[in-house]
């Protein structure tokens, strides 16, 4: 049976993640950590676009939780409105799977923009403009996709988190072990991908209105999930912080609203569950996205992941949901209609 390229890319993720982690060399980060420890860097500005930006969100959280002054901002805003964030003592952390998206090219083409102390890049193309401009580069190290970002997103998510641990002097080996365990879980989960797609069709069907909620590190999958459902299935989905949903959007709840809530890390899991229960009570459809079901909530199964592995595991149900929605809509999942793999126009 022929499988379309998007599904093939989804299925390849555990293998490519493991390959990348097994060959990951963190030694180039020694220079950056030394500059941080010596006070030569006064802030870290992390930037990217789309899935690349969302994929580095958990790493930004790790940096800020360790007490480092770090900013997470998309490159378009950085170029046009927020360039004063960059100082002569800034570590500019730039993320792009292609290394040549329009906003990056604009940044490198504007001589009037402030110059940082150091540019640190995470990219999949070591011959790209980004890799050439960066002082230090880590490779995503995976075959490029032909369609929607899958393994490049997953590897960005993993490598950026490990890099954040390294820069903050934390246990990178434990982080890599968490990621490898999550990779094994993804592999087992995806062996039954067709069953999961059919279950998603049965549970969620072709929703009229779809909202995806999460908190903390889960916001990487929340926003990327909505992005790829729109990109791969041509279906609009709204991504929100679960706490924000109570501040107004709760008024959207009605029978034709489907809400997917990531259970997330233990810190806020009870809050997320309470919100899911409230949505059901108010007449909406709430789906609990978690490795483990709870007795009173409709359950969407996801692979198991702890620590750095949690946001890695969380994206896969949304990838398969995009396949399920595309199949129900009669379109080819992941096929571009109006854009392309690399965005070359602002």
GROMACS .gro file of C-alpha atoms in nm:
model
  346
    1UNK     CA    1   0.000   0.000   0.000
    2UNK     CA    2   0.130   0.346  -0.095
    3UNK     CA    3   0.144   0.595   0.191
    4UNK     CA    4   0.151   0.964   0.116
    5UNK     CA    5   0.474   1.156   0.192
    6UNK     CA    6   0.329   1.339   0.492
    7UNK     CA    7   0.232   1.016   0.666
    8UNK     CA    8   0.570   0.863   0.580
    9UNK     CA    9   0.739   1.163   0.745
   10UNK     CA   10   0.523   1.121   1.056
   11UNK     CA   11   0.614   0.753   1.082
   12UNK     CA   12   0.986   0.827   1.042
   13UNK     CA   13   1.003   1.058   1.344
   14UNK     CA   14   1.112   0.811   1.616
   15UNK     CA   15   1.398   0.678   1.402
   16UNK     CA   16   1.520   1.022   1.301
   17UNK     CA   17   1.493   1.157   1.654
   18UNK     CA   18   1.701   0.871   1.791
   19UNK     CA   19   1.961   0.909   1.514
   20UNK     CA   20   1.994   1.280   1.588
   21UNK     CA   21   2.027   1.231   1.963
   22UNK     CA   22   2.286   0.954   1.924
   23UNK     CA   23   2.511   1.182   1.719
   24UNK     CA   24   2.446   1.511   1.903
   25UNK     CA   25   2.767   1.701   1.986
   26UNK     CA   26   2.718   1.970   2.249
   27UNK     CA   27   3.083   2.076   2.267
   28UNK     CA   28   3.025   2.390   2.052
   29UNK     CA   29   2.810   2.525   2.336
   30UNK     CA   30   3.109   2.542   2.575
   31UNK     CA   31   3.200   2.889   2.443
   32UNK     CA   32   2.847   3.019   2.500
   33UNK     CA   33   2.826   2.883   2.854
   34UNK     CA   34   3.163   3.039   2.937
   35UNK     CA   35   3.041   3.379   2.813
   36UNK     CA   36   2.724   3.345   3.021
   37UNK     CA   37   2.918   3.246   3.332
   38UNK     CA   38   3.159   3.538   3.284
   39UNK     CA   39   2.875   3.789   3.250
   40UNK     CA   40   2.961   3.866   2.886
   41UNK     CA   41   2.601   3.789   2.783
   42UNK     CA   42   2.327   3.999   2.940
   43UNK     CA   43   2.028   3.839   2.769
   44UNK     CA   44   1.923   3.562   2.535
   45UNK     CA   45   1.685   3.642   2.250
   46UNK     CA   46   1.532   3.330   2.098
   47UNK     CA   47   1.366   3.373   1.761
   48UNK     CA   48   1.211   3.179   1.473
   49UNK     CA   49   0.890   3.149   1.278
   50UNK     CA   50   0.603   2.899   1.282
   51UNK     CA   51   0.691   2.548   1.397
   52UNK     CA   52   1.054   2.650   1.452
   53UNK     CA   53   0.947   2.916   1.701
   54UNK     CA   54   0.698   2.690   1.877
   55UNK     CA   55   0.954   2.410   1.889
   56UNK     CA   56   1.194   2.617   2.098
   57UNK     CA   57   0.930   2.730   2.352
   58UNK     CA   58   1.010   2.457   2.610
   59UNK     CA   59   1.381   2.546   2.583
   60UNK     CA   60   1.297   2.911   2.656
   61UNK     CA   61   1.109   2.794   2.966
   62UNK     CA   62   1.411   2.592   3.082
   63UNK     CA   63   1.636   2.897   3.045
   64UNK     CA   64   1.403   3.128   3.235
   65UNK     CA   65   1.339   2.868   3.506
   66UNK     CA   66   1.716   2.859   3.560
   67UNK     CA   67   1.715   3.237   3.612
   68UNK     CA   68   1.858   3.349   3.278
   69UNK     CA   69   1.709   3.663   3.117
   70UNK     CA   70   1.562   3.520   2.798
   71UNK     CA   71   1.311   3.648   2.543
   72UNK     CA   72   1.103   3.437   2.303
   73UNK     CA   73   0.990   3.638   2.001
   74UNK     CA   74   0.907   3.566   1.638
   75UNK     CA   75   1.157   3.693   1.384
   76UNK     CA   76   0.911   3.919   1.200
   77UNK     CA   77   0.837   4.112   1.519
   78UNK     CA   78   1.207   4.120   1.606
   79UNK     CA   79   1.300   4.270   1.267
   80UNK     CA   80   1.024   4.527   1.241
   81UNK     CA   81   0.935   4.626   1.598
   82UNK     CA   82   1.158   4.474   1.865
   83UNK     CA   83   1.515   4.505   1.735
   84UNK     CA   84   1.618   4.704   2.045
   85UNK     CA   85   1.600   4.377   2.237
   86UNK     CA   86   1.935   4.303   2.074
   87UNK     CA   87   2.232   4.456   2.259
   88UNK     CA   88   2.609   4.417   2.216
   89UNK     CA   89   2.591   4.155   2.494
   90UNK     CA   90   2.300   3.954   2.350
   91UNK     CA   91   2.309   3.587   2.260
   92UNK     CA   92   2.082   3.574   1.956
   93UNK     CA   93   1.946   3.218   1.931
   94UNK     CA   94   1.795   3.172   1.584
   95UNK     CA   95   1.595   2.866   1.483
   96UNK     CA   96   1.496   2.770   1.127
   97UNK     CA   97   1.481   2.427   0.967
   98UNK     CA   98   1.570   2.573   0.625
   99UNK     CA   99   1.792   2.856   0.746
  100UNK     CA  100   1.667   3.078   0.463
  101UNK     CA  101   1.313   3.190   0.541
  102UNK     CA  102   1.207   3.540   0.440
  103UNK     CA  103   1.231   3.699   0.784
  104UNK     CA  104   1.581   3.563   0.841
  105UNK     CA  105   1.697   3.695   0.505
  106UNK     CA  106   1.548   4.035   0.596
  107UNK     CA  107   1.736   4.030   0.926
  108UNK     CA  108   2.071   3.952   0.764
  109UNK     CA  109   2.006   4.205   0.487
  110UNK     CA  110   1.949   4.505   0.717
  111UNK     CA  111   2.279   4.656   0.819
  112UNK     CA  112   2.099   4.903   1.048
  113UNK     CA  113   1.987   4.630   1.289
  114UNK     CA  114   2.183   4.598   1.616
  115UNK     CA  115   2.465   4.344   1.624
  116UNK     CA  116   2.454   4.079   1.899
  117UNK     CA  117   2.749   3.938   2.089
  118UNK     CA  118   2.697   3.597   1.933
  119UNK     CA  119   2.455   3.421   1.698
  120UNK     CA  120   2.366   3.063   1.789
  121UNK     CA  121   2.172   2.873   1.523
  122UNK     CA  122   1.972   2.553   1.517
  123UNK     CA  123   1.903   2.454   1.157
  124UNK     CA  124   1.880   2.154   0.927
  125UNK     CA  125   2.082   2.307   0.641
  126UNK     CA  126   2.445   2.369   0.729
  127UNK     CA  127   2.498   2.544   0.393
  128UNK     CA  128   2.214   2.793   0.455
  129UNK     CA  129   2.241   3.167   0.510
  130UNK     CA  130   2.165   3.119   0.880
  131UNK     CA  131   2.438   2.860   0.929
  132UNK     CA  132   2.690   3.081   0.748
  133UNK     CA  133   2.598   3.387   0.956
  134UNK     CA  134   2.600   3.206   1.291
  135UNK     CA  135   2.903   3.184   1.514
  136UNK     CA  136   2.789   2.850   1.656
  137UNK     CA  137   2.547   2.601   1.496
  138UNK     CA  138   2.377   2.280   1.601
  139UNK     CA  139   2.227   2.065   1.327
  140UNK     CA  140   1.875   1.923   1.345
  141UNK     CA  141   2.035   1.640   1.148
  142UNK     CA  142   1.738   1.482   0.970
  143UNK     CA  143   1.630   1.440   0.607
  144UNK     CA  144   1.424   1.741   0.501
  145UNK     CA  145   1.052   1.681   0.456
  146UNK     CA  146   0.872   1.744   0.129
  147UNK     CA  147   0.554   1.853   0.308
  148UNK     CA  148   0.451   1.986   0.651
  149UNK     CA  149   0.716   1.997   0.925
  150UNK     CA  150   0.725   1.676   1.126
  151UNK     CA  151   1.068   1.533   1.206
  152UNK     CA  152   1.240   1.873   1.169
  153UNK     CA  153   0.998   2.010   1.429
  154UNK     CA  154   1.047   1.712   1.659
  155UNK     CA  155   1.426   1.728   1.637
  156UNK     CA  156   1.422   2.105   1.691
  157UNK     CA  157   1.212   2.050   2.002
  158UNK     CA  158   1.449   1.785   2.136
  159UNK     CA  159   1.784   1.945   2.052
  160UNK     CA  160   1.686   2.292   2.174
  161UNK     CA  161   1.581   2.152   2.512
  162UNK     CA  162   1.909   1.963   2.551
  163UNK     CA  163   2.097   2.278   2.451
  164UNK     CA  164   1.912   2.474   2.719
  165UNK     CA  165   2.013   2.216   2.980
  166UNK     CA  166   2.374   2.241   2.869
  167UNK     CA  167   2.377   2.621   2.884
  168UNK     CA  168   2.229   2.619   3.235
  169UNK     CA  169   2.464   2.351   3.368
  170UNK     CA  170   2.195   2.087   3.416
  171UNK     CA  171   2.197   1.713   3.352
  172UNK     CA  172   2.191   1.670   2.975
  173UNK     CA  173   2.226   1.293   2.996
  174UNK     CA  174   1.901   1.263   3.191
  175UNK     CA  175   1.734   1.488   2.935
  176UNK     CA  176   1.857   1.274   2.646
  177UNK     CA  177   1.738   0.960   2.825
  178UNK     CA  178   1.390   1.112   2.865
  179UNK     CA  179   1.386   1.193   2.493
  180UNK     CA  180   1.497   0.842   2.393
  181UNK     CA  181   1.226   0.688   2.612
  182UNK     CA  182   0.970   0.916   2.445
  183UNK     CA  183   1.106   0.812   2.105
  184UNK     CA  184   1.048   0.445   2.192
  185UNK     CA  185   0.694   0.531   2.301
  186UNK     CA  186   0.633   0.718   1.975
  187UNK     CA  187   0.756   0.419   1.779
  188UNK     CA  188   0.516   0.183   1.957
  189UNK     CA  189   0.227   0.428   1.921
  190UNK     CA  190   0.283   0.483   1.550
  191UNK     CA  191   0.288   0.112   1.471
  192UNK     CA  192  -0.090   0.137   1.513
  193UNK     CA  193  -0.125   0.476   1.343
  194UNK     CA  194  -0.422   0.368   1.131
  195UNK     CA  195  -0.614   0.256   1.440
  196UNK     CA  196  -0.543   0.594   1.605
  197UNK     CA  197  -0.665   0.778   1.294
  198UNK     CA  198  -0.988   0.576   1.294
  199UNK     CA  199  -1.036   0.640   1.666
  200UNK     CA  200  -0.993   1.013   1.608
  201UNK     CA  201  -1.255   0.999   1.333
  202UNK     CA  202  -1.493   0.823   1.572
  203UNK     CA  203  -1.429   1.051   1.871
  204UNK     CA  204  -1.378   1.391   1.710
  205UNK     CA  205  -1.505   1.335   1.359
  206UNK     CA  206  -1.506   1.644   1.140
  207UNK     CA  207  -1.557   1.912   1.406
  208UNK     CA  208  -1.740   2.233   1.332
  209UNK     CA  209  -1.514   2.437   1.560
  210UNK     CA  210  -1.186   2.316   1.709
  211UNK     CA  211  -0.984   2.463   1.996
  212UNK     CA  212  -0.657   2.321   2.133
  213UNK     CA  213  -0.551   2.409   2.488
  214UNK     CA  214  -0.234   2.354   2.690
  215UNK     CA  215  -0.002   2.514   2.944
  216UNK     CA  216   0.371   2.533   3.007
  217UNK     CA  217   0.584   2.314   2.780
  218UNK     CA  218   0.262   2.179   2.627
  219UNK     CA  219   0.212   2.510   2.448
  220UNK     CA  220   0.464   2.388   2.189
  221UNK     CA  221   0.223   2.113   2.080
  222UNK     CA  222  -0.080   2.338   2.134
  223UNK     CA  223   0.034   2.595   1.880
  224UNK     CA  224   0.210   2.356   1.643
  225UNK     CA  225  -0.093   2.126   1.651
  226UNK     CA  226  -0.322   2.407   1.539
  227UNK     CA  227  -0.066   2.514   1.278
  228UNK     CA  228  -0.032   2.173   1.113
  229UNK     CA  229  -0.406   2.099   1.121
  230UNK     CA  230  -0.451   2.416   0.919
  231UNK     CA  231  -0.151   2.346   0.699
  232UNK     CA  232  -0.195   1.973   0.639
  233UNK     CA  233  -0.576   1.938   0.656
  234UNK     CA  234  -0.680   2.291   0.548
  235UNK     CA  235  -0.896   2.308   0.861
  236UNK     CA  236  -0.892   2.606   1.101
  237UNK     CA  237  -0.807   2.540   1.465
  238UNK     CA  238  -0.754   2.788   1.748
  239UNK     CA  239  -0.462   2.740   1.991
  240UNK     CA  240  -0.479   2.899   2.337
  241UNK     CA  241  -0.320   2.879   2.677
  242UNK     CA  242  -0.568   2.680   2.888
  243UNK     CA  243  -0.573   2.954   3.151
  244UNK     CA  244  -0.656   3.216   2.887
  245UNK     CA  245  -0.958   3.013   2.779
  246UNK     CA  246  -1.137   3.106   3.102
  247UNK     CA  247  -1.074   3.476   3.035
  248UNK     CA  248  -1.340   3.526   2.770
  249UNK     CA  249  -1.321   3.236   2.522
  250UNK     CA  250  -1.518   3.021   2.768
  251UNK     CA  251  -1.819   3.201   2.619
  252UNK     CA  252  -1.759   3.004   2.298
  253UNK     CA  253  -1.865   2.679   2.464
  254UNK     CA  254  -2.166   2.519   2.296
  255UNK     CA  255  -2.246   2.174   2.153
  256UNK     CA  256  -2.063   2.235   1.824
  257UNK     CA  257  -1.735   2.335   1.995
  258UNK     CA  258  -1.472   2.060   2.023
  259UNK     CA  259  -1.192   2.132   2.271
  260UNK     CA  260  -0.877   1.921   2.294
  261UNK     CA  261  -0.695   1.971   2.623
  262UNK     CA  262  -0.343   1.844   2.678
  263UNK     CA  263  -0.309   1.699   3.028
  264UNK     CA  264   0.046   1.837   3.039
  265UNK     CA  265   0.296   1.843   3.321
  266UNK     CA  266   0.190   1.752   3.676
  267UNK     CA  267   0.219   2.116   3.792
  268UNK     CA  268  -0.100   2.221   3.616
  269UNK     CA  269  -0.264   1.888   3.526
  270UNK     CA  270  -0.539   1.926   3.792
  271UNK     CA  271  -0.623   2.273   3.656
  272UNK     CA  272  -0.646   2.138   3.301
  273UNK     CA  273  -0.870   1.853   3.412
  274UNK     CA  274  -1.099   2.091   3.599
  275UNK     CA  275  -1.132   2.304   3.285
  276UNK     CA  276  -1.215   1.998   3.072
  277UNK     CA  277  -1.484   1.898   3.322
  278UNK     CA  278  -1.630   2.249   3.320
  279UNK     CA  279  -1.648   2.254   2.940
  280UNK     CA  280  -1.837   1.926   2.940
  281UNK     CA  281  -2.071   2.054   3.211
  282UNK     CA  282  -2.142   2.366   3.005
  283UNK     CA  283  -2.240   2.159   2.702
  284UNK     CA  284  -1.921   2.156   2.493
  285UNK     CA  285  -1.716   1.859   2.376
  286UNK     CA  286  -1.391   1.821   2.568
  287UNK     CA  287  -1.125   1.562   2.485
  288UNK     CA  288  -0.850   1.475   2.733
  289UNK     CA  289  -0.520   1.427   2.542
  290UNK     CA  290  -0.302   1.216   2.767
  291UNK     CA  291  -0.121   0.882   2.792
  292UNK     CA  292  -0.371   0.793   3.065
  293UNK     CA  293  -0.748   0.815   3.060
  294UNK     CA  294  -0.959   0.956   3.342
  295UNK     CA  295  -1.300   0.817   3.426
  296UNK     CA  296  -1.521   1.113   3.339
  297UNK     CA  297  -1.355   1.256   3.025
  298UNK     CA  298  -1.347   1.143   2.660
  299UNK     CA  299  -0.988   1.032   2.602
  300UNK     CA  300  -0.752   1.085   2.309
  301UNK     CA  301  -0.454   0.858   2.362
  302UNK     CA  302  -0.101   0.992   2.313
  303UNK     CA  303   0.244   0.838   2.360
  304UNK     CA  304   0.407   0.851   2.701
  305UNK     CA  305   0.670   1.115   2.774
  306UNK     CA  306   0.828   1.262   3.087
  307UNK     CA  307   1.053   1.562   3.135
  308UNK     CA  308   1.200   1.671   2.805
  309UNK     CA  309   1.010   1.388   2.637
  310UNK     CA  310   0.664   1.523   2.723
  311UNK     CA  311   0.635   1.793   2.451
  312UNK     CA  312   0.786   1.548   2.201
  313UNK     CA  313   0.512   1.294   2.272
  314UNK     CA  314   0.232   1.551   2.269
  315UNK     CA  315   0.248   1.654   1.902
  316UNK     CA  316   0.175   1.315   1.746
  317UNK     CA  317  -0.203   1.297   1.814
  318UNK     CA  318  -0.244   1.631   1.635
  319UNK     CA  319  -0.041   1.508   1.338
  320UNK     CA  320  -0.271   1.207   1.312
  321UNK     CA  321  -0.577   1.425   1.365
  322UNK     CA  322  -0.472   1.630   1.063
  323UNK     CA  323  -0.465   1.303   0.864
  324UNK     CA  324  -0.808   1.205   0.997
  325UNK     CA  325  -0.961   1.543   0.910
  326UNK     CA  326  -0.801   1.543   0.563
  327UNK     CA  327  -0.935   1.194   0.490
  328UNK     CA  328  -1.285   1.295   0.597
  329UNK     CA  329  -1.261   1.611   0.384
  330UNK     CA  330  -1.147   1.418   0.078
  331UNK     CA  331  -0.811   1.591   0.043
  332UNK     CA  332  -0.452   1.470   0.040
  333UNK     CA  333  -0.301   1.529   0.384
  334UNK     CA  334   0.003   1.754   0.382
  335UNK     CA  335  -0.015   1.865   0.019
  336UNK     CA  336   0.061   2.235  -0.022
  337UNK     CA  337  -0.189   2.439  -0.222
  338UNK     CA  338  -0.078   2.801  -0.179
  339UNK     CA  339   0.253   2.796   0.008
  340UNK     CA  340   0.561   2.576   0.011
  341UNK     CA  341   0.812   2.407   0.234
  342UNK     CA  342   1.012   2.727   0.281
  343UNK     CA  343   0.841   3.066   0.317
  344UNK     CA  344   1.033   3.307   0.096
  345UNK     CA  345   0.802   3.609   0.108
  346UNK     CA  346   0.721   3.826   0.409
   0.00000   0.00000   0.00000
